[in-house]
GROMACS .gro file of C-alpha atoms in nm:
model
  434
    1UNK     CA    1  -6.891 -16.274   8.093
    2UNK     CA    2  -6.817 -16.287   8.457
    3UNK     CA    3  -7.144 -16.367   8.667
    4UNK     CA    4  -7.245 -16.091   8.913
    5UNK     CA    5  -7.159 -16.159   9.289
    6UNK     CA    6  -7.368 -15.799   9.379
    7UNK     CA    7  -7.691 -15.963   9.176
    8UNK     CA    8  -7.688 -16.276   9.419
    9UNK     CA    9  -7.553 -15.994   9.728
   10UNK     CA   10  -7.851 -15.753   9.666
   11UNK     CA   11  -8.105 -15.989   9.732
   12UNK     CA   12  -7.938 -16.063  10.087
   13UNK     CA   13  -7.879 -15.716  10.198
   14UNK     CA   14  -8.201 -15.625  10.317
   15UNK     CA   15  -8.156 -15.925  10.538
   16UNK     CA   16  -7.849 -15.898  10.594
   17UNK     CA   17  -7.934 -15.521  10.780
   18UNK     CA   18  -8.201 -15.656  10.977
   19UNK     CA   19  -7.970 -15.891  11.122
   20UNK     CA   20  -7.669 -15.690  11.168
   21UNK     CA   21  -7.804 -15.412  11.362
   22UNK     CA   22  -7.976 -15.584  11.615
   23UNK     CA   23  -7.696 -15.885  11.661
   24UNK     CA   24  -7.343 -15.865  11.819
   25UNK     CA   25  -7.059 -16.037  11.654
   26UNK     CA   26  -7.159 -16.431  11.600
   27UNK     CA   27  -6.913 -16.666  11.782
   28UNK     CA   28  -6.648 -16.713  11.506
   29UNK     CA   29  -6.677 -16.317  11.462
   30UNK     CA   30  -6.552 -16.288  11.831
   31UNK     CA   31  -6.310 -16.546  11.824
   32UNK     CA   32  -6.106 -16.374  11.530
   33UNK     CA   33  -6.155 -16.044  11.736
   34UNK     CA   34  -6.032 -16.209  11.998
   35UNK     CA   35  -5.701 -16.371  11.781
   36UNK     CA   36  -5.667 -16.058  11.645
   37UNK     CA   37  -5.639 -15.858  11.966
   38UNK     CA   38  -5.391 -16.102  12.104
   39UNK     CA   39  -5.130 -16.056  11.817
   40UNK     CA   40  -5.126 -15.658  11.849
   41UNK     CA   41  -4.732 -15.613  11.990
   42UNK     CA   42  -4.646 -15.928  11.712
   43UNK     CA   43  -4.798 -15.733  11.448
   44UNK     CA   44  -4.690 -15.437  11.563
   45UNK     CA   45  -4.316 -15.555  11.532
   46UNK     CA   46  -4.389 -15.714  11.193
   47UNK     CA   47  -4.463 -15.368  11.077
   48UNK     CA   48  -4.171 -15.228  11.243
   49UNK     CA   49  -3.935 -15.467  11.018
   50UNK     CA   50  -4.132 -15.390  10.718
   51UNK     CA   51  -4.073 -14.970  10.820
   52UNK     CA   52  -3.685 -15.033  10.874
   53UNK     CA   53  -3.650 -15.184  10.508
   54UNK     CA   54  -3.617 -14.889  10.279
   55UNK     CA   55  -3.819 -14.954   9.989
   56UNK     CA   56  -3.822 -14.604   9.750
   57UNK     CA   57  -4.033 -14.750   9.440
   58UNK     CA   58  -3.673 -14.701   9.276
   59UNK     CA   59  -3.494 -14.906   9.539
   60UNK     CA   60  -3.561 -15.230   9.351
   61UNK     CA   61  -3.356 -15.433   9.560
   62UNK     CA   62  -3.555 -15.244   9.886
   63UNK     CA   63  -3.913 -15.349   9.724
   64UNK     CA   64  -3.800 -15.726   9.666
   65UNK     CA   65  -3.676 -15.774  10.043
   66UNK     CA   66  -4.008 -15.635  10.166
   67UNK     CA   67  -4.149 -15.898   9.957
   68UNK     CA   68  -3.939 -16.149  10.066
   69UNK     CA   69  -4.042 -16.047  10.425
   70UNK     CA   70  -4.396 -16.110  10.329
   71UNK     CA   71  -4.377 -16.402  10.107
   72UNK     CA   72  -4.342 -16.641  10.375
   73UNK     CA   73  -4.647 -16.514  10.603
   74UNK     CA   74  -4.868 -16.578  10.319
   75UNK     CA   75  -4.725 -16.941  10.267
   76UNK     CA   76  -4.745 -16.998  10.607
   77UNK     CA   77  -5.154 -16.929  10.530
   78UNK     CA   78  -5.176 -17.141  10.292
   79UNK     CA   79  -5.152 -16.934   9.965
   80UNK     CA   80  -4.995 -16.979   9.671
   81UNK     CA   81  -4.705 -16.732   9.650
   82UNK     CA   82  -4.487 -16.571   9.363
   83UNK     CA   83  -4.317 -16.255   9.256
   84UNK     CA   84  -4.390 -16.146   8.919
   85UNK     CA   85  -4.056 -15.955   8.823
   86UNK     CA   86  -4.098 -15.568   8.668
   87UNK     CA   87  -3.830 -15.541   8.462
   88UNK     CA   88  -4.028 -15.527   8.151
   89UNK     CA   89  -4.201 -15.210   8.304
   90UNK     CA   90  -3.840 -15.077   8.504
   91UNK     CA   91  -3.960 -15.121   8.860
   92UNK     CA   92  -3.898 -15.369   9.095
   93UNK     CA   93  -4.206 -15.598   9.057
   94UNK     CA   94  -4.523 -15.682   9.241
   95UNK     CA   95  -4.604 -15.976   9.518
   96UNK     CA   96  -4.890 -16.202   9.411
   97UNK     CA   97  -5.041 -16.444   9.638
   98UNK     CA   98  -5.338 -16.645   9.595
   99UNK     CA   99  -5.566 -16.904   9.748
  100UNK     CA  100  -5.889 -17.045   9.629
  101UNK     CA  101  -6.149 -17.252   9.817
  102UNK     CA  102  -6.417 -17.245   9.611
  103UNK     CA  103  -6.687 -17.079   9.825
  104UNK     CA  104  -6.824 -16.725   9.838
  105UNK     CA  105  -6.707 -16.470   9.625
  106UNK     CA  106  -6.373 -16.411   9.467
  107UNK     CA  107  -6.215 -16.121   9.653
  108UNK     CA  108  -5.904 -15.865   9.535
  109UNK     CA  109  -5.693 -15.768   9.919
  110UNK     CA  110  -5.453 -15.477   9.730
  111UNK     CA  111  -5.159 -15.306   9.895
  112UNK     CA  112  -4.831 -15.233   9.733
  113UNK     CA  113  -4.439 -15.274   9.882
  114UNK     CA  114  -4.289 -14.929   9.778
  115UNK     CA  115  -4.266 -14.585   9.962
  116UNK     CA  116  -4.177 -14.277   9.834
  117UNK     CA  117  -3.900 -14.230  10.062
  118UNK     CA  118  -3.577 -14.353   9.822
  119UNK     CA  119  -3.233 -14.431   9.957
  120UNK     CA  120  -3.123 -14.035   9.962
  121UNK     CA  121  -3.397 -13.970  10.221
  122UNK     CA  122  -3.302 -13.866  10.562
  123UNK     CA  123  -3.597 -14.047  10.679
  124UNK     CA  124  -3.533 -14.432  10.689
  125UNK     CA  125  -3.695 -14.566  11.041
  126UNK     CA  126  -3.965 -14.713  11.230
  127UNK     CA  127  -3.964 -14.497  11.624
  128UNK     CA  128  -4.202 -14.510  11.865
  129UNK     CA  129  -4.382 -14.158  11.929
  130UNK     CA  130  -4.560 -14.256  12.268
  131UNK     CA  131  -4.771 -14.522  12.393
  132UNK     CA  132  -5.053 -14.412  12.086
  133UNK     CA  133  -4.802 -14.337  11.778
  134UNK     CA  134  -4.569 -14.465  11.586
  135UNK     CA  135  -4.349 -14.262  11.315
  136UNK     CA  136  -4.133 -14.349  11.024
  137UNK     CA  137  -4.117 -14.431  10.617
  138UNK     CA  138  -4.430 -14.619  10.531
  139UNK     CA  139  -4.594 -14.689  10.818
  140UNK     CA  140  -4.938 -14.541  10.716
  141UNK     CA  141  -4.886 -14.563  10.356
  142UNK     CA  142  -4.892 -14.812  10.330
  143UNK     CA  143  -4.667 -15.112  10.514
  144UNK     CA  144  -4.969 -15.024  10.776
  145UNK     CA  145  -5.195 -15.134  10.545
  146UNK     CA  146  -5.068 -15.405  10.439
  147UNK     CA  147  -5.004 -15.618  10.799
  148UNK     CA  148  -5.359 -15.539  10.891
  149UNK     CA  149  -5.427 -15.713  10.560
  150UNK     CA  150  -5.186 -15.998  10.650
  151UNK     CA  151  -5.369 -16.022  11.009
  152UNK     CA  152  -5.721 -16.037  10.898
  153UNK     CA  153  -5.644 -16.292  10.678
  154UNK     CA  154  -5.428 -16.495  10.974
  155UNK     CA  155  -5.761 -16.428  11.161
  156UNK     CA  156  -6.003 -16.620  10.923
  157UNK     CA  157  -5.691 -16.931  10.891
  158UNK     CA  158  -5.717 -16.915  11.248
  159UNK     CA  159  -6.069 -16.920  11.263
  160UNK     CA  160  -6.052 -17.237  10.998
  161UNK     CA  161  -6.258 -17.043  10.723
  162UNK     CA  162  -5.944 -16.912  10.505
  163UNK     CA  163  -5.886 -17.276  10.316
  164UNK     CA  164  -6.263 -17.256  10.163
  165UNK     CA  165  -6.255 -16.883  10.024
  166UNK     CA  166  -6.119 -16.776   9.657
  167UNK     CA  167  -5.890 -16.464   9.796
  168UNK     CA  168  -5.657 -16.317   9.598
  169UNK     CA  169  -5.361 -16.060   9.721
  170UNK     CA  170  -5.200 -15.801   9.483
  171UNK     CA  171  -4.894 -15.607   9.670
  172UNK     CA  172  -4.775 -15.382   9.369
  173UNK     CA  173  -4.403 -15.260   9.425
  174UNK     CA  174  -4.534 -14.926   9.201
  175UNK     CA  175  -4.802 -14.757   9.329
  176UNK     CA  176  -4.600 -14.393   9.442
  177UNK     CA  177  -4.437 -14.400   9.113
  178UNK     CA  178  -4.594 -14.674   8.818
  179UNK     CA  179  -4.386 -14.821   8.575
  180UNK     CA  180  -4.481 -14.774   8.180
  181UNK     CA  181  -4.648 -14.886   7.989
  182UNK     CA  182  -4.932 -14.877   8.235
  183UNK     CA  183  -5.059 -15.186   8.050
  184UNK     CA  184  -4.751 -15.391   8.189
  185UNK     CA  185  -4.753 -15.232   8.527
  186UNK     CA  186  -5.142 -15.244   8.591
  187UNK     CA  187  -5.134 -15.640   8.483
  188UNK     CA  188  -5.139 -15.810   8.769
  189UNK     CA  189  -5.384 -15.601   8.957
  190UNK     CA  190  -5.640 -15.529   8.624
  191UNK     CA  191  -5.595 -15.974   8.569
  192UNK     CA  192  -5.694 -15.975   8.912
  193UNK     CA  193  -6.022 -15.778   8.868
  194UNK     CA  194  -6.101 -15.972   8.562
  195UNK     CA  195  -6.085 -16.280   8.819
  196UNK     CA  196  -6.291 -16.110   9.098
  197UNK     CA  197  -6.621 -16.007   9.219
  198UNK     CA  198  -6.487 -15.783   9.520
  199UNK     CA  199  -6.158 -15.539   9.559
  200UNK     CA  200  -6.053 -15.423   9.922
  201UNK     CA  201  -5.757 -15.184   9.885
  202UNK     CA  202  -5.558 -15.089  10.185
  203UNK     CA  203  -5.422 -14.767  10.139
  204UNK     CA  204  -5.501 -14.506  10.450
  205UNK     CA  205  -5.753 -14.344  10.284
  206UNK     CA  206  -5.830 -13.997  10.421
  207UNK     CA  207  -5.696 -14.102  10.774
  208UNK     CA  208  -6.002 -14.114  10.975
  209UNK     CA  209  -6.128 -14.471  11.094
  210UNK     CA  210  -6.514 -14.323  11.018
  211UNK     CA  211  -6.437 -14.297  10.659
  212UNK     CA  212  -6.363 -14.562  10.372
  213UNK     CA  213  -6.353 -14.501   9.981
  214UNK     CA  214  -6.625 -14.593   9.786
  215UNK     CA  215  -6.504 -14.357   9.497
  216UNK     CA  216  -6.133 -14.218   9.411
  217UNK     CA  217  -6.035 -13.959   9.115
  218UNK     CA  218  -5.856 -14.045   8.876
  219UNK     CA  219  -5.519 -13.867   8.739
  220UNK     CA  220  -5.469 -13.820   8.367
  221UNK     CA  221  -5.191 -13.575   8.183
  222UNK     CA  222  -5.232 -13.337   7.889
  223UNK     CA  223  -4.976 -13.159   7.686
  224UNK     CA  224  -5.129 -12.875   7.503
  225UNK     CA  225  -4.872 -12.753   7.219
  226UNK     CA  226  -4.957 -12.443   7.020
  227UNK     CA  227  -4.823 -12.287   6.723
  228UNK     CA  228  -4.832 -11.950   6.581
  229UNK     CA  229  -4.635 -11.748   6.305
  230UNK     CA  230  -4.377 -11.555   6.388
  231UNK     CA  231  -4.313 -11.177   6.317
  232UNK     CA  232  -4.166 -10.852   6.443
  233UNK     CA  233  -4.427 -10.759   6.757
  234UNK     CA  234  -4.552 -10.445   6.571
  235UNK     CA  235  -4.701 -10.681   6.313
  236UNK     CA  236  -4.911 -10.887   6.550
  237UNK     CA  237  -5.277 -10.938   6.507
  238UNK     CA  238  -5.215 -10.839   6.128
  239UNK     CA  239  -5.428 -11.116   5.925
  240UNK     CA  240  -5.088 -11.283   5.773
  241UNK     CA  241  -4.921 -11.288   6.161
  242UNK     CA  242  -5.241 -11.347   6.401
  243UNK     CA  243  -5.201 -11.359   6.767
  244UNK     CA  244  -4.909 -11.561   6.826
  245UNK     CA  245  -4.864 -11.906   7.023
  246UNK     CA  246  -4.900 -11.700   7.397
  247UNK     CA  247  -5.206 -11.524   7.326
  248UNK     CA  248  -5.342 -11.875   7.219
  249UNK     CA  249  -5.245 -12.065   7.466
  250UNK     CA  250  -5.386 -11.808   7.722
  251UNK     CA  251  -5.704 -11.840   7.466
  252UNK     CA  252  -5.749 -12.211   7.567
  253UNK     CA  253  -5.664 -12.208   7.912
  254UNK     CA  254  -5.919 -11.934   7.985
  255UNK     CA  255  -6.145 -12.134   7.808
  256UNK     CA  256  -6.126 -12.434   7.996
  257UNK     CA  257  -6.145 -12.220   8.323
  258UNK     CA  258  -6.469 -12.099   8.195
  259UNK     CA  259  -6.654 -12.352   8.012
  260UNK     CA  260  -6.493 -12.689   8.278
  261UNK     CA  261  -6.525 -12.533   8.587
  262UNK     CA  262  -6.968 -12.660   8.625
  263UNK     CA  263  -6.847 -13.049   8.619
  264UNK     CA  264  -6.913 -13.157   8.959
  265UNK     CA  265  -6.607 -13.268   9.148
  266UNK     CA  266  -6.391 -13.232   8.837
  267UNK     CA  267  -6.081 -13.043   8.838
  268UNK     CA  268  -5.785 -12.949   8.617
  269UNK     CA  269  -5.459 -12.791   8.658
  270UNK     CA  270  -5.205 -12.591   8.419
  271UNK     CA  271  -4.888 -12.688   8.573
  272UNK     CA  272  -4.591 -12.571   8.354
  273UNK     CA  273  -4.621 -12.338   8.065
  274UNK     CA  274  -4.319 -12.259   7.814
  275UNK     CA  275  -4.331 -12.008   7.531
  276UNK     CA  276  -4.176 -11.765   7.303
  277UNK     CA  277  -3.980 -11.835   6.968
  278UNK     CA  278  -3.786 -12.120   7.063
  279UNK     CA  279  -3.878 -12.378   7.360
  280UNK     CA  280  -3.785 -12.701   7.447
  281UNK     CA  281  -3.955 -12.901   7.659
  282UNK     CA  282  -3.783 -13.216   7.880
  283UNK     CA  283  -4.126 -13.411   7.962
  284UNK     CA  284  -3.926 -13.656   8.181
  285UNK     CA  285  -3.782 -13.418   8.411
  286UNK     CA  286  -4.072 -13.122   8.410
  287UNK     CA  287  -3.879 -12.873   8.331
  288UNK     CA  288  -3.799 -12.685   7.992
  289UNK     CA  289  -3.580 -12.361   7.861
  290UNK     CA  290  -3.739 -12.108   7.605
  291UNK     CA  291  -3.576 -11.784   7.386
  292UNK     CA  292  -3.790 -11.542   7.300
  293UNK     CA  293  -3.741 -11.126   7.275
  294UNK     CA  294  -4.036 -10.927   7.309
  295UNK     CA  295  -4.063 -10.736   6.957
  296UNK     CA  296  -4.114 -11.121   6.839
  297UNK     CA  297  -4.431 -11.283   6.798
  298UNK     CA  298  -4.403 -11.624   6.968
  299UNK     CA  299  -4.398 -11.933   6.743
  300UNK     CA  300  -4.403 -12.209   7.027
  301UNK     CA  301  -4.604 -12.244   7.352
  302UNK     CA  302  -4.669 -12.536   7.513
  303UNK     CA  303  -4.837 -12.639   7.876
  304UNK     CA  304  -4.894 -12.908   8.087
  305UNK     CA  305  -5.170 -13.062   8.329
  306UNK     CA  306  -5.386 -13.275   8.479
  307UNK     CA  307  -5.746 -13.356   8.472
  308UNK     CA  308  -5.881 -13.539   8.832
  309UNK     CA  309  -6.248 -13.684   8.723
  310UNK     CA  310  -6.506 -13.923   8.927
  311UNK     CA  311  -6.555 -14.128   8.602
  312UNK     CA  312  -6.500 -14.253   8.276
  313UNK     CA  313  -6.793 -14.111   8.187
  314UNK     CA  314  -6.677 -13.787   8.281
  315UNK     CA  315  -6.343 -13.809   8.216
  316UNK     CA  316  -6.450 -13.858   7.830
  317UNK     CA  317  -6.717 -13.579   7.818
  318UNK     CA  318  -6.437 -13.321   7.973
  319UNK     CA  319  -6.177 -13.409   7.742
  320UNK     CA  320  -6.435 -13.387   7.426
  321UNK     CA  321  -6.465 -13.042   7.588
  322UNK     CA  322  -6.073 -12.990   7.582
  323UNK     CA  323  -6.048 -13.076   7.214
  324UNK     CA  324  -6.336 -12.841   7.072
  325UNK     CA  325  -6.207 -12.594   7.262
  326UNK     CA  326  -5.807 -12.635   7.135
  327UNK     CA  327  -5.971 -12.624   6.765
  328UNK     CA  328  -6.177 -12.314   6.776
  329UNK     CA  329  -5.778 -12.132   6.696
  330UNK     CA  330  -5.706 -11.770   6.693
  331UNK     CA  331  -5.600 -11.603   6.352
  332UNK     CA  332  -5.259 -11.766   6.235
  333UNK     CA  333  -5.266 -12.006   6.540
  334UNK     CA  334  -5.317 -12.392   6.521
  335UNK     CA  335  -5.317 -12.600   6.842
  336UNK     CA  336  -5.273 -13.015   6.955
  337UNK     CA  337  -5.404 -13.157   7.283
  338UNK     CA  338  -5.237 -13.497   7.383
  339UNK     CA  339  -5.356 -13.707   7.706
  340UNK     CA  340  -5.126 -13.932   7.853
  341UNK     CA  341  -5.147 -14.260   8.017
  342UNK     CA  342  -5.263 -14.227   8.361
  343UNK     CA  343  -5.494 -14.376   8.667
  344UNK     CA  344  -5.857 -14.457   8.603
  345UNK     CA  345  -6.140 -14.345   8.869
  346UNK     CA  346  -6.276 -14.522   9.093
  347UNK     CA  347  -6.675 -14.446   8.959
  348UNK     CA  348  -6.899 -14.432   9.324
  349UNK     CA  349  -7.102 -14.747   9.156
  350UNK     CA  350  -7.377 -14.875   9.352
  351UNK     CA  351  -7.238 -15.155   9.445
  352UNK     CA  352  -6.913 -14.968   9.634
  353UNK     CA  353  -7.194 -14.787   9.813
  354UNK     CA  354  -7.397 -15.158   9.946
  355UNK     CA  355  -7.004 -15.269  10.013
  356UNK     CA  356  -6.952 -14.988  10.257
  357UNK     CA  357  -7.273 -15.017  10.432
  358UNK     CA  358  -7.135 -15.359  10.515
  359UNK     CA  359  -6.827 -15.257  10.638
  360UNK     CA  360  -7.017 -14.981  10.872
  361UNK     CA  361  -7.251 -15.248  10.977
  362UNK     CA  362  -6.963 -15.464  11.116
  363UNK     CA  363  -6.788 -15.183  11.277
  364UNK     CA  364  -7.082 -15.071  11.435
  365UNK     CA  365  -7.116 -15.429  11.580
  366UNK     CA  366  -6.747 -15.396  11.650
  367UNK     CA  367  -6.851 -15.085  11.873
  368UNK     CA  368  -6.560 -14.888  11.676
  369UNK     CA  369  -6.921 -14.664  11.515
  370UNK     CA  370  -7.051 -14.608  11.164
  371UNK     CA  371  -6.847 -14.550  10.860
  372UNK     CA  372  -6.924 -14.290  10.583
  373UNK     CA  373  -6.776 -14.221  10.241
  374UNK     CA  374  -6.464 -14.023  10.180
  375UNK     CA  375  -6.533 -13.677   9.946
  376UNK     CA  376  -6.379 -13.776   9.637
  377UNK     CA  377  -6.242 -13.451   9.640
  378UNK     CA  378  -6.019 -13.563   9.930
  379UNK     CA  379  -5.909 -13.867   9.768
  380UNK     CA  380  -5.584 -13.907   9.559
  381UNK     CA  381  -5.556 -14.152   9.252
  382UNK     CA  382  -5.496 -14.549   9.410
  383UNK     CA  383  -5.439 -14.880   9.240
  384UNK     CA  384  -5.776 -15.014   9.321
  385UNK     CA  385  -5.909 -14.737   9.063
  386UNK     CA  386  -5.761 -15.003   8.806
  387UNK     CA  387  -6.028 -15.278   8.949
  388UNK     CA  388  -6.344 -15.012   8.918
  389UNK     CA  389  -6.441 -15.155   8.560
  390UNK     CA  390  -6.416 -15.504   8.659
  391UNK     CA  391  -6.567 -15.635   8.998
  392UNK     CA  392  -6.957 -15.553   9.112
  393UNK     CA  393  -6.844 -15.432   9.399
  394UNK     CA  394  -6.473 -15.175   9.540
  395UNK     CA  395  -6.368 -15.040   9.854
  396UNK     CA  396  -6.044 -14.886   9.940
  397UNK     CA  397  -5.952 -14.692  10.266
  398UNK     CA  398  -5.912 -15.013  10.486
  399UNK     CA  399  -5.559 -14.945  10.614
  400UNK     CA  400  -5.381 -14.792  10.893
  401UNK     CA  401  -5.511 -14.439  10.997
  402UNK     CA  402  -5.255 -14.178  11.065
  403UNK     CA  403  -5.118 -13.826  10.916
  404UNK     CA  404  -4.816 -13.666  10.759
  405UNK     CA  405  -4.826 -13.922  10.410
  406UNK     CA  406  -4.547 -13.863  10.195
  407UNK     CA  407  -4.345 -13.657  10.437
  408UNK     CA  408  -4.086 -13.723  10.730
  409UNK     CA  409  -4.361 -13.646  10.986
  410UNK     CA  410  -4.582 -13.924  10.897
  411UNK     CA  411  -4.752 -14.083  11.169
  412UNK     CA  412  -4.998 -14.369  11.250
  413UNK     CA  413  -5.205 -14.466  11.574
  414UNK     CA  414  -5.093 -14.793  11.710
  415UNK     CA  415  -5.471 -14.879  11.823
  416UNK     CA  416  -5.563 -14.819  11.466
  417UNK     CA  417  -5.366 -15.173  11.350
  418UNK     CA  418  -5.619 -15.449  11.538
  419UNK     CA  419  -5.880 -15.228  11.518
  420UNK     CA  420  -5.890 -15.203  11.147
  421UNK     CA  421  -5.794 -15.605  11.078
  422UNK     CA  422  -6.084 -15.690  11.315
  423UNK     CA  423  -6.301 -15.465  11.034
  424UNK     CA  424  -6.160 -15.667  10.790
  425UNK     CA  425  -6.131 -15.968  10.916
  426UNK     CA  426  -6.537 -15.988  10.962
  427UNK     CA  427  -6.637 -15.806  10.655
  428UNK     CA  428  -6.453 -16.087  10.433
  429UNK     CA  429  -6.651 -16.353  10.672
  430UNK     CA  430  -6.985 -16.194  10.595
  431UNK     CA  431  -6.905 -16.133  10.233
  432UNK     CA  432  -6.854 -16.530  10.208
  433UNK     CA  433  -7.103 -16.628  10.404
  434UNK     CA  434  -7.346 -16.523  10.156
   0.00000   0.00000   0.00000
C-alpha cells in the first residue's frame, strides 16, 4: 500500500498555520511571484495560440497539435514527455509528462487539451475584450488552466526547486466528451493517482478566484426499462392485464421523487421517457420513436437519467434505493434498472479540506484574500473525481476564472492568469517543503 503523505502533512499543519499567517512570502516565494509577474503578456500569447487551435474532443488531429504545442514547454522544464495515443478508446489521446526528484510528495497537475467547440462551430478564436478580458474557444475551460499550470511550474524551474520534486502532469484530450471504456480512457489519470499523494486539477471551477473544489459530484446514467402485458384499454387493471408499462414507469419515478429526494446534495433526473406498444430506443443519439394507440395497454416504456452524488458511499446507498424500488412491480408489470459507466465523485475527504486551507493560506499571503470551498451543488463532474480514491489529499478549481463555459460568450479575466500561477506556484513549494 501506498504510504500516506497527509499522515506525515497533519502533523505539520498546525505549524504550518502559525507560520503562514503571521509571515509574508519567504524569499524564493517572492522571487517566483516576481518571475511569474514578468511573463504575463508571454503567457498571455501562449494561451492565445493554444485558443486559435481548434481542438473539439472529436477534432483528433486539433487535440494532438495542442499537444504538440505543449510538449516542448514541458521538455524545455525538464520533464519527461510522451503522448499516449487514444485510439483504443476513439479519441485523440492524452499528454503525459513527468519529472521526479525524489523529494516531497508526489503530486498529480491535471488539465486536458479538448474543448467542446468542434470544427462546425462558429466560434474558433482567441479576441481581446478590453484591457481586463479576453474571449474565445477554451480560454477558461480550460487552455486557461492549463498555461497557468505550465507557468507555475516554469516558476519553481526558475526558482531551481522543479529538478528535486516527483510532479507528474496528466493533460487528457477527453474530458468534454470521454472515450469508452472508461477503464481505457481514465488510465492515465487513475495510474497517476495510484502513483501520487496529491492531485491539483485546473479546470475553472465555479469562476470565482475565492473559491476552489475540495469536493465535485459525480455523473452516472440509468436506463430504467419496463414491461407490461398488453390488452385492449378497457381491460386494464384486470388481474390477467395489470397496469401497463406507463402506469409503471410513472410508479417508479414517483417513487424515487419521494423516497430520494432527503439525500443531502443528491440529485437525479428523468431525462427521456418512451412508451406505448412498440418503442425503440437509439441510446447513442438520445432520441427514440414509439407506436402506441390509446385503447392499448402499453407493453414497453423505458426512461433515462442521471444520478449526481457527493460519494461512493452515497452513490451506492441511492442506487440500492433505485433497485428496491424498480422491484416492488405493479400487477402484470416487471421492471430492469441498468447504470452505466460514468464519473466518480470527488468525496469532500478531510484531507481536500487541510489542502485548501493551504492554498487560502498562501493566497492570503499573496494579498489576493482567503479561499473557501465551492457548493458541490455548483460543481459539474471533472477528471480529478477519477484521483478521489487514490491520493490523501485533491483539489481542483485552480484555473483561469471567467464566465460563459461551454458557450460562444465565454470569457476570462486576463489578471486572473499570474494571479492564479503565483497560487500555484507557492502551494506546490510549501507542499514539498514539508
Amino acid at each position: 500500500m501506498k504510504p500516506s503523505f497527509l499522515t506525515t502533512l497533519t502533523c505539520a499543519t498546525s505549524l504550518m498555520f502559525s507560520l503562514t499567517t503571521t509571515a509574508a512570502l519567504s524569499g524564493n516565494e517572492q522571487q517566483m511571484a516576481d518571475y511569474i509577474d514578468g511573463r504575463k503578456e508571454a503567457a498571455i500569447s501562449l494561451l492565445e495560440k493554444s485558443v486559435n487551435i481548434n481542438s473539439g474532443t472529436m477534432n483528433f488531429s486539433g487535440v494532438r497539435k495542442v499537444a504538440d504545442q505543449l510538449m516542448p514547454e514541458f521538455e524545455a522544464l525538464g520533464f519527461d514527455v510522451w503522448f499516449e495515443d487514444g485510439a483504443a478508446f476513439n479519441r485523440a489521446g492524452h499528454l503525459i509528462a513527468r519529472i521526479e526528484g525524489g523529494k516531497g510528495p508526489k503530486m498529480l497537475l491535471i488539465g486536458h487539451l479538448d474543448t467542446v467547440f468542434e470544427p462546425s462551430s462558429s466560434f474558433q478564436t482567441f479576441s481581446r475584450v478590453d484591457d481586463r478580458h479576453i474571449k474565445g474557444p477554451g480560454v477558461a475551460d480550460m487552455k486557461g488552466g492549463n498555461i497557468i499550470m505550465l507557468e507555475a511550474l516554469r516558476a519553481l524551474h526558475a526558482a531551481g526547486k522543479l529538478s528535486s520534486m516527483n510532479i507528474m502532469v496528466v493533460m487528457t484530450g477527453d474530458e468534454e466528451l470521454s472515450g469508452r471504456p472508461l477503464a481505457l480512457s481514465k488510465k492515465a489519470l487513475i495510474d497517476g493517482a495510484k502513483w501520487a499523494d496529491v492531485s491539483l486539477g485546473f479546470e475553472n471551477g465555479d469562476g470565482n478566484p475565492a473559491t476552489a473544489n475540495v469536493s465535485r459530484r459525480g455523473s452516472v446514467d440509468w436506463v430504467l426499462t419496463v414491461k407490461g402485458t398488453p390488452a385492449h384499454s378497457s381491460q386494464v387493471f384486470k388481474p390477467t392485464v395489470g397496469a401497463g408499462a406507463i402506469y409503471e414507469a410513472s410508479r417508479i419515478l414517483t417513487n424515487f421523487y419521494d423516497k430520494l429526494r432527503s439525500e443531502q446534495l443528491l440529485t437525479f433526473n428523468p431525462g427521456r421517457i418512451i412508451g406505448g406498444t412498440d418503442v425503440t430506443h437509439d441510446k447513442l443519439n438520445n432520441s427514440g420513436s414509439t407506436f402506441g394507440k390509446n385503447n392499448v395497454v402499453a407493453e414497453h416504456a423505458i426512461v433515462t437519467g442521471d444520478i449526481r452524488a457527493v460519494s461512493l458511499e452515497q452513490l451506492n446507498r441511492v442506487q440500492h434505493k433505485m433497485q428496491a424500488i424498480v422491484k416492488q412491480s405493479l400487477p402484470e408489470t416487471s421492471a430492469v434498472i441498468e447504470f452505466g459507466e460514468g464519473y466518480p465523485p470527488l468525496s469532500p475527504k478531510k484531507g481536500n479540506h487541510e489542502l485548501l486551507n493551504l492554498y487560502s493560506e498562501v493566497s492570503k499571503d499573496l494579498g489576493q484574500g482567503s479561499v473557501t470551498a465551492v457548493n458541490p451543488l455548483n460543481a459539474g463532474a471533472a477528471d480529478v473525481s477519477f484521483t478521489s480514491e487514490y491520493v490523501d489529499m485533491a483539489l481542483d478549481g485552480l484555473g483561469m476564472s471567467g464566465s460563459g463555459g461551454h458557450t460562444v460568450n465565454e470569457t476570462a479575466v486576463v489578471s486572473a492568469l499570474p494571479a492564479q500561477a503565483k497560487r500555484a506556484a507557492i502551494l506546490m513549494w510549501r507542499l514539498s517543503e514539508r
